Amino acid sequence: MGSAVIGGTLLAQTTANSYVPAPALAAAPGKIVVIAHRGEHLHHPENTLPAFQGAIDAGADYFELDVRTTSDGKFVIMHDSKLDRTTNGTGEVSKHTFDEIRALDAGAKFAPAFQGIRVPTLDEALDLAHGKINVYVDTKEAEPQQLVDTIVRHDMQDHVVIYGNPFFLYEVLKIRPSLRVMPEAYSPDICKFLDRGLHLQVIAFDANDFKDAVIDVAKQAHAQIFVDRLGEADKPESWQKAIEQGANGIQTNLPAELATYLRAHSLATH
């Protein structure tokens, strides 16, 4: 696997520099987008700028990130509600100021080579992405107006999908109806209800709701299907089955390998 990872990454790096991402959801028919879960985090600390650059180098079409808000109202990128797992800090993200979180080390626990890496801001992540890759914004805790303003300030409104709870996404659409919001599918009935309320262009699926009855609702709504293939499902046979069931995008922990697989089957966007 090691040589495949290196080979796939090197091949991706030769093409990524000249790649300009299509607008979110505008991949050519029959092509599948690669979504790098928390960035390329097998070789870089998750949800950090090196991980996001790694996703670009791997040939991904999106990197996924998680947005949280500090006690003084600033956006930082972190999956967990607590600082403990990925930094040298402890306690809730929401109970620490921005300066307190920026003083932490977000890389040393992953590997000594990444010592000194900081928890990034959403501004930094969008700045890195601009002109290079789309962004899958998983909103853990964010104020709608502030999120929309941040995305627009970086001219990324055409290059993001926004995942979150339906009530939050409804508020986002009230502010800027053209943004692509993406709730979880959950079930056929819920999926129908969400489409009526949000006029969905894209719907998120995980292992629990990626089932034929729910997929059919998404297809009837003419919404794109972004599905997680993580953990044991993150392998070629599961990727292929998801594609055959109708996936338009696959979220993976193995972006270089998935990009290589899609290129080999003429399914890659670039």
PDB file of C-alpha atoms in Angstrom:
ATOM      1  CA  MET A   1       0.000   0.000   0.000  1.00  0.00           C
ATOM      2  CA  GLY A   2       2.870   2.357   0.763  1.00  0.00           C
ATOM      3  CA  SER A   3       4.114   2.464  -2.798  1.00  0.00           C
ATOM      4  CA  ALA A   4       0.585   2.973  -4.080  1.00  0.00           C
ATOM      5  CA  VAL A   5       0.119   5.904  -1.739  1.00  0.00           C
ATOM      6  CA  ILE A   6       3.376   7.492  -2.811  1.00  0.00           C
ATOM      7  CA  GLY A   7       2.778   6.798  -6.466  1.00  0.00           C
ATOM      8  CA  GLY A   8      -0.771   8.138  -6.348  1.00  0.00           C
ATOM      9  CA  THR A   9       0.323  11.251  -4.510  1.00  0.00           C
ATOM     10  CA  LEU A  10       3.165  11.961  -6.890  1.00  0.00           C
ATOM     11  CA  LEU A  11       0.911  11.556  -9.899  1.00  0.00           C
ATOM     12  CA  ALA A  12      -1.646  13.860  -8.337  1.00  0.00           C
ATOM     13  CA  GLN A  13       1.004  16.455  -7.570  1.00  0.00           C
ATOM     14  CA  THR A  14       1.960  16.702 -11.229  1.00  0.00           C
ATOM     15  CA  THR A  15      -1.594  17.639 -12.176  1.00  0.00           C
ATOM     16  CA  ALA A  16      -2.797  19.600  -9.162  1.00  0.00           C
ATOM     17  CA  ASN A  17      -0.733  22.687  -9.907  1.00  0.00           C
ATOM     18  CA  SER A  18      -2.567  23.306 -13.166  1.00  0.00           C
ATOM     19  CA  TYR A  19      -5.991  22.246 -11.932  1.00  0.00           C
ATOM     20  CA  VAL A  20      -8.656  24.905 -11.476  1.00  0.00           C
ATOM     21  CA  PRO A  21     -11.674  23.509  -9.603  1.00  0.00           C
ATOM     22  CA  ALA A  22     -15.068  23.578 -11.231  1.00  0.00           C
ATOM     23  CA  PRO A  23     -17.766  25.316  -9.213  1.00  0.00           C
ATOM     24  CA  ALA A  24     -19.222  23.156  -6.472  1.00  0.00           C
ATOM     25  CA  LEU A  25     -21.504  20.472  -7.953  1.00  0.00           C
ATOM     26  CA  ALA A  26     -20.415  21.301 -11.511  1.00  0.00           C
ATOM     27  CA  ALA A  27     -18.347  18.207 -12.215  1.00  0.00           C
ATOM     28  CA  ALA A  28     -18.924  16.778 -15.679  1.00  0.00           C
ATOM     29  CA  PRO A  29     -21.622  14.092 -15.944  1.00  0.00           C
ATOM     30  CA  GLY A  30     -20.267  10.669 -15.128  1.00  0.00           C
ATOM     31  CA  LYS A  31     -17.396  12.029 -13.058  1.00  0.00           C
ATOM     32  CA  ILE A  32     -16.984  11.504  -9.305  1.00  0.00           C
ATOM     33  CA  VAL A  33     -15.565  14.087  -6.914  1.00  0.00           C
ATOM     34  CA  VAL A  34     -13.016  13.148  -4.257  1.00  0.00           C
ATOM     35  CA  ILE A  35     -13.647  14.642  -0.800  1.00  0.00           C
ATOM     36  CA  ALA A  36     -10.673  14.450   1.578  1.00  0.00           C
ATOM     37  CA  HIS A  37     -12.061  13.882   5.084  1.00  0.00           C
ATOM     38  CA  ARG A  38     -10.451  16.432   7.467  1.00  0.00           C
ATOM     39  CA  GLY A  39      -7.911  17.005   4.726  1.00  0.00           C
ATOM     40  CA  GLU A  40      -5.267  14.407   3.899  1.00  0.00           C
ATOM     41  CA  HIS A  41      -4.937  13.329   7.508  1.00  0.00           C
ATOM     42  CA  LEU A  42      -3.163   9.998   7.289  1.00  0.00           C
ATOM     43  CA  HIS A  43       0.151  11.760   6.686  1.00  0.00           C
ATOM     44  CA  HIS A  44      -0.661  15.174   8.209  1.00  0.00           C
ATOM     45  CA  PRO A  45      -2.442  16.325  11.384  1.00  0.00           C
ATOM     46  CA  GLU A  46      -6.180  16.424  10.687  1.00  0.00           C
ATOM     47  CA  ASN A  47      -7.948  19.727  10.058  1.00  0.00           C
ATOM     48  CA  THR A  48      -4.686  21.660   9.696  1.00  0.00           C
ATOM     49  CA  LEU A  49      -3.274  23.648   6.798  1.00  0.00           C
ATOM     50  CA  PRO A  50      -0.730  20.907   5.963  1.00  0.00           C
ATOM     51  CA  ALA A  51      -3.601  18.393   5.755  1.00  0.00           C
ATOM     52  CA  PHE A  52      -5.541  20.696   3.448  1.00  0.00           C
ATOM     53  CA  GLN A  53      -2.501  21.230   1.233  1.00  0.00           C
ATOM     54  CA  GLY A  54      -2.021  17.458   1.266  1.00  0.00           C
ATOM     55  CA  ALA A  55      -5.561  17.053  -0.082  1.00  0.00           C
ATOM     56  CA  ILE A  56      -4.760  19.448  -2.925  1.00  0.00           C
ATOM     57  CA  ASP A  57      -1.553  17.547  -3.688  1.00  0.00           C
ATOM     58  CA  ALA A  58      -3.457  14.240  -3.599  1.00  0.00           C
ATOM     59  CA  GLY A  59      -5.754  15.396  -6.407  1.00  0.00           C
ATOM     60  CA  ALA A  60      -8.902  15.788  -4.316  1.00  0.00           C
ATOM     61  CA  ASP A  61     -11.780  17.981  -5.515  1.00  0.00           C
ATOM     62  CA  TYR A  62     -12.742  19.022  -1.968  1.00  0.00           C
ATOM     63  CA  PHE A  63     -11.252  19.002   1.453  1.00  0.00           C
ATOM     64  CA  GLU A  64     -13.680  18.651   4.348  1.00  0.00           C
ATOM     65  CA  LEU A  65     -13.226  20.737   7.483  1.00  0.00           C
ATOM     66  CA  ASP A  66     -15.070  21.247  10.766  1.00  0.00           C
ATOM     67  CA  VAL A  67     -15.960  24.742  11.986  1.00  0.00           C
ATOM     68  CA  ARG A  68     -16.272  25.658  15.659  1.00  0.00           C
ATOM     69  CA  THR A  69     -16.537  28.999  17.456  1.00  0.00           C
ATOM     70  CA  THR A  70     -14.306  30.221  20.271  1.00  0.00           C
ATOM     71  CA  SER A  71     -15.595  31.890  23.419  1.00  0.00           C
ATOM     72  CA  ASP A  72     -14.871  35.289  21.844  1.00  0.00           C
ATOM     73  CA  GLY A  73     -16.756  34.513  18.647  1.00  0.00           C
ATOM     74  CA  LYS A  74     -14.038  33.520  16.168  1.00  0.00           C
ATOM     75  CA  PHE A  75     -14.008  30.512  13.859  1.00  0.00           C
ATOM     76  CA  VAL A  76     -11.434  27.767  14.284  1.00  0.00           C
ATOM     77  CA  ILE A  77     -11.139  24.415  12.539  1.00  0.00           C
ATOM     78  CA  MET A  78     -11.490  21.377  14.783  1.00  0.00           C
ATOM     79  CA  HIS A  79     -13.622  18.252  14.686  1.00  0.00           C
ATOM     80  CA  ASP A  80     -13.943  17.501  18.389  1.00  0.00           C
ATOM     81  CA  SER A  81     -15.762  19.736  20.840  1.00  0.00           C
ATOM     82  CA  LYS A  82     -12.737  19.360  23.136  1.00  0.00           C
ATOM     83  CA  LEU A  83      -9.110  20.273  22.542  1.00  0.00           C
ATOM     84  CA  ASP A  84      -7.640  17.200  24.203  1.00  0.00           C
ATOM     85  CA  ARG A  85      -7.242  14.667  21.364  1.00  0.00           C
ATOM     86  CA  THR A  86      -5.440  16.748  18.753  1.00  0.00           C
ATOM     87  CA  THR A  87      -3.680  19.501  20.729  1.00  0.00           C
ATOM     88  CA  ASN A  88      -1.741  19.996  23.937  1.00  0.00           C
ATOM     89  CA  GLY A  89      -4.732  21.818  25.410  1.00  0.00           C
ATOM     90  CA  THR A  90      -7.695  20.566  27.422  1.00  0.00           C
ATOM     91  CA  GLY A  91     -11.357  21.425  27.698  1.00  0.00           C
ATOM     92  CA  GLU A  92     -14.084  22.726  25.429  1.00  0.00           C
ATOM     93  CA  VAL A  93     -13.243  24.744  22.333  1.00  0.00           C
ATOM     94  CA  SER A  94     -16.222  27.010  23.041  1.00  0.00           C
ATOM     95  CA  LYS A  95     -14.875  27.915  26.478  1.00  0.00           C
ATOM     96  CA  HIS A  96     -11.477  29.110  25.243  1.00  0.00           C
ATOM     97  CA  THR A  97     -10.582  32.378  23.553  1.00  0.00           C
ATOM     98  CA  PHE A  98      -9.104  32.490  20.084  1.00  0.00           C
ATOM     99  CA  ASP A  99      -5.709  33.547  21.432  1.00  0.00           C
ATOM    100  CA  GLU A 100      -5.710  30.659  23.899  1.00  0.00           C
ATOM    101  CA  ILE A 101      -6.411  28.142  21.152  1.00  0.00           C
ATOM    102  CA  ARG A 102      -3.880  29.681  18.754  1.00  0.00           C
ATOM    103  CA  ALA A 103      -1.204  29.294  21.416  1.00  0.00           C
ATOM    104  CA  LEU A 104      -1.676  25.503  21.369  1.00  0.00           C
ATOM    105  CA  ASP A 105       0.270  22.948  19.345  1.00  0.00           C
ATOM    106  CA  ALA A 106      -1.954  21.067  16.876  1.00  0.00           C
ATOM    107  CA  GLY A 107       0.768  18.939  15.293  1.00  0.00           C
ATOM    108  CA  ALA A 108       3.093  17.406  17.871  1.00  0.00           C
ATOM    109  CA  LYS A 109       0.639  14.707  18.972  1.00  0.00           C
ATOM    110  CA  PHE A 110       0.457  13.499  15.381  1.00  0.00           C
ATOM    111  CA  ALA A 111       4.210  13.438  14.790  1.00  0.00           C
ATOM    112  CA  PRO A 112       7.260  15.371  16.001  1.00  0.00           C
ATOM    113  CA  ALA A 113       7.828  16.694  12.481  1.00  0.00           C
ATOM    114  CA  PHE A 114       4.623  18.734  12.794  1.00  0.00           C
ATOM    115  CA  GLN A 115       5.440  20.333  16.130  1.00  0.00           C
ATOM    116  CA  GLY A 116       4.399  23.974  16.143  1.00  0.00           C
ATOM    117  CA  ILE A 117       1.467  23.622  13.729  1.00  0.00           C
ATOM    118  CA  ARG A 118      -1.419  25.805  14.915  1.00  0.00           C
ATOM    119  CA  VAL A 119      -5.179  25.281  14.890  1.00  0.00           C
ATOM    120  CA  PRO A 120      -6.207  27.064  11.691  1.00  0.00           C
ATOM    121  CA  THR A 121      -8.932  29.621  11.164  1.00  0.00           C
ATOM    122  CA  LEU A 122     -11.648  29.292   8.560  1.00  0.00           C
ATOM    123  CA  ASP A 123     -10.159  32.361   6.881  1.00  0.00           C
ATOM    124  CA  GLU A 124      -6.814  30.597   6.498  1.00  0.00           C
ATOM    125  CA  ALA A 125      -8.417  27.433   5.132  1.00  0.00           C
ATOM    126  CA  LEU A 126     -10.505  29.309   2.554  1.00  0.00           C
ATOM    127  CA  ASP A 127      -7.515  31.417   1.558  1.00  0.00           C
ATOM    128  CA  LEU A 128      -5.495  28.254   0.939  1.00  0.00           C
ATOM    129  CA  ALA A 129      -8.343  26.675  -1.043  1.00  0.00           C
ATOM    130  CA  HIS A 130      -9.104  29.650  -3.289  1.00  0.00           C
ATOM    131  CA  GLY A 131      -8.451  28.811  -6.912  1.00  0.00           C
ATOM    132  CA  LYS A 132      -7.220  25.305  -6.066  1.00  0.00           C
ATOM    133  CA  ILE A 133      -9.970  23.179  -4.530  1.00  0.00           C
ATOM    134  CA  ASN A 134     -13.561  23.224  -3.280  1.00  0.00           C
ATOM    135  CA  VAL A 135     -14.396  23.060   0.433  1.00  0.00           C
ATOM    136  CA  TYR A 136     -16.917  20.883   2.273  1.00  0.00           C
ATOM    137  CA  VAL A 137     -17.785  22.963   5.348  1.00  0.00           C
ATOM    138  CA  ASP A 138     -19.061  20.846   8.234  1.00  0.00           C
ATOM    139  CA  THR A 139     -20.540  23.357  10.672  1.00  0.00           C
ATOM    140  CA  LYS A 140     -20.287  22.003  14.203  1.00  0.00           C
ATOM    141  CA  GLU A 141     -20.939  25.361  15.866  1.00  0.00           C
ATOM    142  CA  ALA A 142     -21.234  28.592  13.886  1.00  0.00           C
ATOM    143  CA  GLU A 143     -23.397  31.683  13.520  1.00  0.00           C
ATOM    144  CA  PRO A 144     -25.047  31.713  10.069  1.00  0.00           C
ATOM    145  CA  GLN A 145     -24.402  35.337   9.105  1.00  0.00           C
ATOM    146  CA  GLN A 146     -20.781  35.137  10.197  1.00  0.00           C
ATOM    147  CA  LEU A 147     -20.254  31.949   8.201  1.00  0.00           C
ATOM    148  CA  VAL A 148     -21.804  33.394   5.051  1.00  0.00           C
ATOM    149  CA  ASP A 149     -19.802  36.599   5.396  1.00  0.00           C
ATOM    150  CA  THR A 150     -16.560  34.646   5.776  1.00  0.00           C
ATOM    151  CA  ILE A 151     -17.234  32.513   2.709  1.00  0.00           C
ATOM    152  CA  VAL A 152     -18.162  35.516   0.562  1.00  0.00           C
ATOM    153  CA  ARG A 153     -15.185  37.553   1.788  1.00  0.00           C
ATOM    154  CA  HIS A 154     -12.916  34.898   0.291  1.00  0.00           C
ATOM    155  CA  ASP A 155     -14.947  34.682  -2.940  1.00  0.00           C
ATOM    156  CA  MET A 156     -15.641  31.007  -2.226  1.00  0.00           C
ATOM    157  CA  GLN A 157     -19.440  31.137  -2.449  1.00  0.00           C
ATOM    158  CA  ASP A 158     -19.344  29.097  -5.679  1.00  0.00           C
ATOM    159  CA  HIS A 159     -16.829  26.611  -4.295  1.00  0.00           C
ATOM    160  CA  VAL A 160     -18.347  25.370  -1.035  1.00  0.00           C
ATOM    161  CA  VAL A 161     -21.002  22.970   0.153  1.00  0.00           C
ATOM    162  CA  ILE A 162     -22.233  23.566   3.693  1.00  0.00           C
ATOM    163  CA  TYR A 163     -23.174  20.636   5.906  1.00  0.00           C
ATOM    164  CA  GLY A 164     -25.099  21.130   9.139  1.00  0.00           C
ATOM    165  CA  ASN A 165     -28.398  20.703  10.887  1.00  0.00           C
ATOM    166  CA  PRO A 166     -31.448  21.701   8.803  1.00  0.00           C
ATOM    167  CA  PHE A 167     -32.405  24.662  10.999  1.00  0.00           C
ATOM    168  CA  PHE A 168     -28.946  26.164  10.613  1.00  0.00           C
ATOM    169  CA  LEU A 169     -28.959  25.523   6.860  1.00  0.00           C
ATOM    170  CA  TYR A 170     -32.358  27.204   6.531  1.00  0.00           C
ATOM    171  CA  GLU A 171     -30.896  30.338   8.135  1.00  0.00           C
ATOM    172  CA  VAL A 172     -27.922  30.221   5.750  1.00  0.00           C
ATOM    173  CA  LEU A 173     -30.243  30.065   2.749  1.00  0.00           C
ATOM    174  CA  LYS A 174     -32.299  32.990   4.012  1.00  0.00           C
ATOM    175  CA  ILE A 175     -29.115  35.065   3.986  1.00  0.00           C
ATOM    176  CA  ARG A 176     -27.758  33.832   0.650  1.00  0.00           C
ATOM    177  CA  PRO A 177     -30.101  31.521  -1.300  1.00  0.00           C
ATOM    178  CA  SER A 178     -27.496  30.618  -3.919  1.00  0.00           C
ATOM    179  CA  LEU A 179     -25.254  28.755  -1.475  1.00  0.00           C
ATOM    180  CA  ARG A 180     -25.236  24.955  -1.692  1.00  0.00           C
ATOM    181  CA  VAL A 181     -26.440  23.593   1.628  1.00  0.00           C
ATOM    182  CA  MET A 182     -26.258  19.893   2.387  1.00  0.00           C
ATOM    183  CA  PRO A 183     -28.202  18.204   5.193  1.00  0.00           C
ATOM    184  CA  GLU A 184     -27.920  14.551   6.137  1.00  0.00           C
ATOM    185  CA  ALA A 185     -30.438  12.340   4.302  1.00  0.00           C
ATOM    186  CA  TYR A 186     -31.543  10.246   7.330  1.00  0.00           C
ATOM    187  CA  SER A 187     -34.589   8.502   5.825  1.00  0.00           C
ATOM    188  CA  PRO A 188     -36.898   8.686   2.780  1.00  0.00           C
ATOM    189  CA  ASP A 189     -39.521  10.773   4.600  1.00  0.00           C
ATOM    190  CA  ILE A 190     -37.037  13.158   6.168  1.00  0.00           C
ATOM    191  CA  CYS A 191     -35.192  13.500   2.887  1.00  0.00           C
ATOM    192  CA  LYS A 192     -38.422  14.473   1.115  1.00  0.00           C
ATOM    193  CA  PHE A 193     -39.254  16.964   3.843  1.00  0.00           C
ATOM    194  CA  LEU A 194     -35.795  18.552   3.665  1.00  0.00           C
ATOM    195  CA  ASP A 195     -35.962  18.857  -0.095  1.00  0.00           C
ATOM    196  CA  ARG A 196     -39.338  20.625   0.093  1.00  0.00           C
ATOM    197  CA  GLY A 197     -38.007  23.092   2.651  1.00  0.00           C
ATOM    198  CA  LEU A 198     -34.481  23.652   1.327  1.00  0.00           C
ATOM    199  CA  HIS A 199     -34.764  22.897  -2.427  1.00  0.00           C
ATOM    200  CA  LEU A 200     -31.671  20.755  -2.190  1.00  0.00           C
ATOM    201  CA  GLN A 201     -28.933  20.587  -4.784  1.00  0.00           C
ATOM    202  CA  VAL A 202     -26.862  18.069  -2.819  1.00  0.00           C
ATOM    203  CA  ILE A 203     -27.574  15.623   0.015  1.00  0.00           C
ATOM    204  CA  ALA A 204     -25.136  13.933   2.408  1.00  0.00           C
ATOM    205  CA  PHE A 205     -25.206  10.226   3.144  1.00  0.00           C
ATOM    206  CA  ASP A 206     -23.344   8.026   5.600  1.00  0.00           C
ATOM    207  CA  ALA A 207     -23.298   4.272   6.098  1.00  0.00           C
ATOM    208  CA  ASN A 208     -26.610   4.357   7.974  1.00  0.00           C
ATOM    209  CA  ASP A 209     -28.745   6.135   5.375  1.00  0.00           C
ATOM    210  CA  PHE A 210     -27.053   5.182   2.087  1.00  0.00           C
ATOM    211  CA  LYS A 211     -29.872   2.821   1.182  1.00  0.00           C
ATOM    212  CA  ASP A 212     -31.836   2.409  -2.009  1.00  0.00           C
ATOM    213  CA  ALA A 213     -35.071   3.963  -0.743  1.00  0.00           C
ATOM    214  CA  VAL A 214     -33.296   7.101   0.459  1.00  0.00           C
ATOM    215  CA  ILE A 215     -31.053   7.275  -2.596  1.00  0.00           C
ATOM    216  CA  ASP A 216     -34.157   7.153  -4.798  1.00  0.00           C
ATOM    217  CA  VAL A 217     -35.560  10.249  -3.081  1.00  0.00           C
ATOM    218  CA  ALA A 218     -32.346  12.146  -3.802  1.00  0.00           C
ATOM    219  CA  LYS A 219     -32.433  11.069  -7.427  1.00  0.00           C
ATOM    220  CA  GLN A 220     -36.081  12.121  -7.776  1.00  0.00           C
ATOM    221  CA  ALA A 221     -35.121  15.525  -6.348  1.00  0.00           C
ATOM    222  CA  HIS A 222     -32.303  15.780  -8.923  1.00  0.00           C
ATOM    223  CA  ALA A 223     -29.906  16.368  -6.032  1.00  0.00           C
ATOM    224  CA  GLN A 224     -26.326  15.210  -6.077  1.00  0.00           C
ATOM    225  CA  ILE A 225     -25.294  12.486  -3.645  1.00  0.00           C
ATOM    226  CA  PHE A 226     -22.178  12.853  -1.479  1.00  0.00           C
ATOM    227  CA  VAL A 227     -21.520   9.700   0.523  1.00  0.00           C
ATOM    228  CA  ASP A 228     -19.018   8.828   3.256  1.00  0.00           C
ATOM    229  CA  ARG A 229     -16.903   5.767   2.603  1.00  0.00           C
ATOM    230  CA  LEU A 230     -14.840   5.777   5.798  1.00  0.00           C
ATOM    231  CA  GLY A 231     -13.363   3.077   7.985  1.00  0.00           C
ATOM    232  CA  GLU A 232     -13.823  -0.441   6.647  1.00  0.00           C
ATOM    233  CA  ALA A 233     -15.814   0.894   3.677  1.00  0.00           C
ATOM    234  CA  ASP A 234     -12.860   2.985   2.461  1.00  0.00           C
ATOM    235  CA  LYS A 235     -11.673   0.603  -0.256  1.00  0.00           C
ATOM    236  CA  PRO A 236     -12.088   0.138  -4.013  1.00  0.00           C
ATOM    237  CA  GLU A 237     -14.969  -2.346  -3.934  1.00  0.00           C
ATOM    238  CA  SER A 238     -16.990  -0.041  -1.657  1.00  0.00           C
ATOM    239  CA  TRP A 239     -16.144   3.013  -3.771  1.00  0.00           C
ATOM    240  CA  GLN A 240     -17.315   1.188  -6.875  1.00  0.00           C
ATOM    241  CA  LYS A 241     -20.537   0.005  -5.253  1.00  0.00           C
ATOM    242  CA  ALA A 242     -21.300   3.570  -4.124  1.00  0.00           C
ATOM    243  CA  ILE A 243     -20.743   4.817  -7.676  1.00  0.00           C
ATOM    244  CA  GLU A 244     -23.055   2.138  -9.056  1.00  0.00           C
ATOM    245  CA  GLN A 245     -25.728   3.162  -6.522  1.00  0.00           C
ATOM    246  CA  GLY A 246     -25.579   6.760  -7.712  1.00  0.00           C
ATOM    247  CA  ALA A 247     -22.902   8.604  -5.720  1.00  0.00           C
ATOM    248  CA  ASN A 248     -21.599  11.822  -7.282  1.00  0.00           C
ATOM    249  CA  GLY A 249     -18.978  12.390  -4.588  1.00  0.00           C
ATOM    250  CA  ILE A 250     -17.154  10.177  -2.103  1.00  0.00           C
ATOM    251  CA  GLN A 251     -15.724  11.340   1.216  1.00  0.00           C
ATOM    252  CA  THR A 252     -12.622   9.323   1.990  1.00  0.00           C
ATOM    253  CA  ASN A 253      -9.642   9.046   4.292  1.00  0.00           C
ATOM    254  CA  LEU A 254      -7.628   7.934   1.243  1.00  0.00           C
ATOM    255  CA  PRO A 255      -7.888  10.797  -1.268  1.00  0.00           C
ATOM    256  CA  ALA A 256      -4.758   9.927  -3.271  1.00  0.00           C
ATOM    257  CA  GLU A 257      -5.818   6.302  -3.662  1.00  0.00           C
ATOM    258  CA  LEU A 258      -9.403   7.226  -4.575  1.00  0.00           C
ATOM    259  CA  ALA A 259      -8.192   9.806  -7.113  1.00  0.00           C
ATOM    260  CA  THR A 260      -5.906   7.171  -8.656  1.00  0.00           C
ATOM    261  CA  TYR A 261      -8.762   4.650  -8.770  1.00  0.00           C
ATOM    262  CA  LEU A 262     -11.096   7.129 -10.461  1.00  0.00           C
ATOM    263  CA  ARG A 263      -8.464   8.087 -13.037  1.00  0.00           C
ATOM    264  CA  ALA A 264      -7.900   4.407 -13.844  1.00  0.00           C
ATOM    265  CA  HIS A 265     -11.636   4.030 -14.502  1.00  0.00           C
ATOM    266  CA  SER A 266     -12.068   7.334 -16.404  1.00  0.00           C
ATOM    267  CA  LEU A 267     -14.239   8.698 -13.588  1.00  0.00           C
ATOM    268  CA  ALA A 268     -11.941  11.418 -12.252  1.00  0.00           C
ATOM    269  CA  THR A 269     -12.719  15.104 -12.754  1.00  0.00           C
ATOM    270  CA  HIS A 270      -9.085  15.882 -13.616  1.00  0.00           C
TER     271      HIS A 270
END
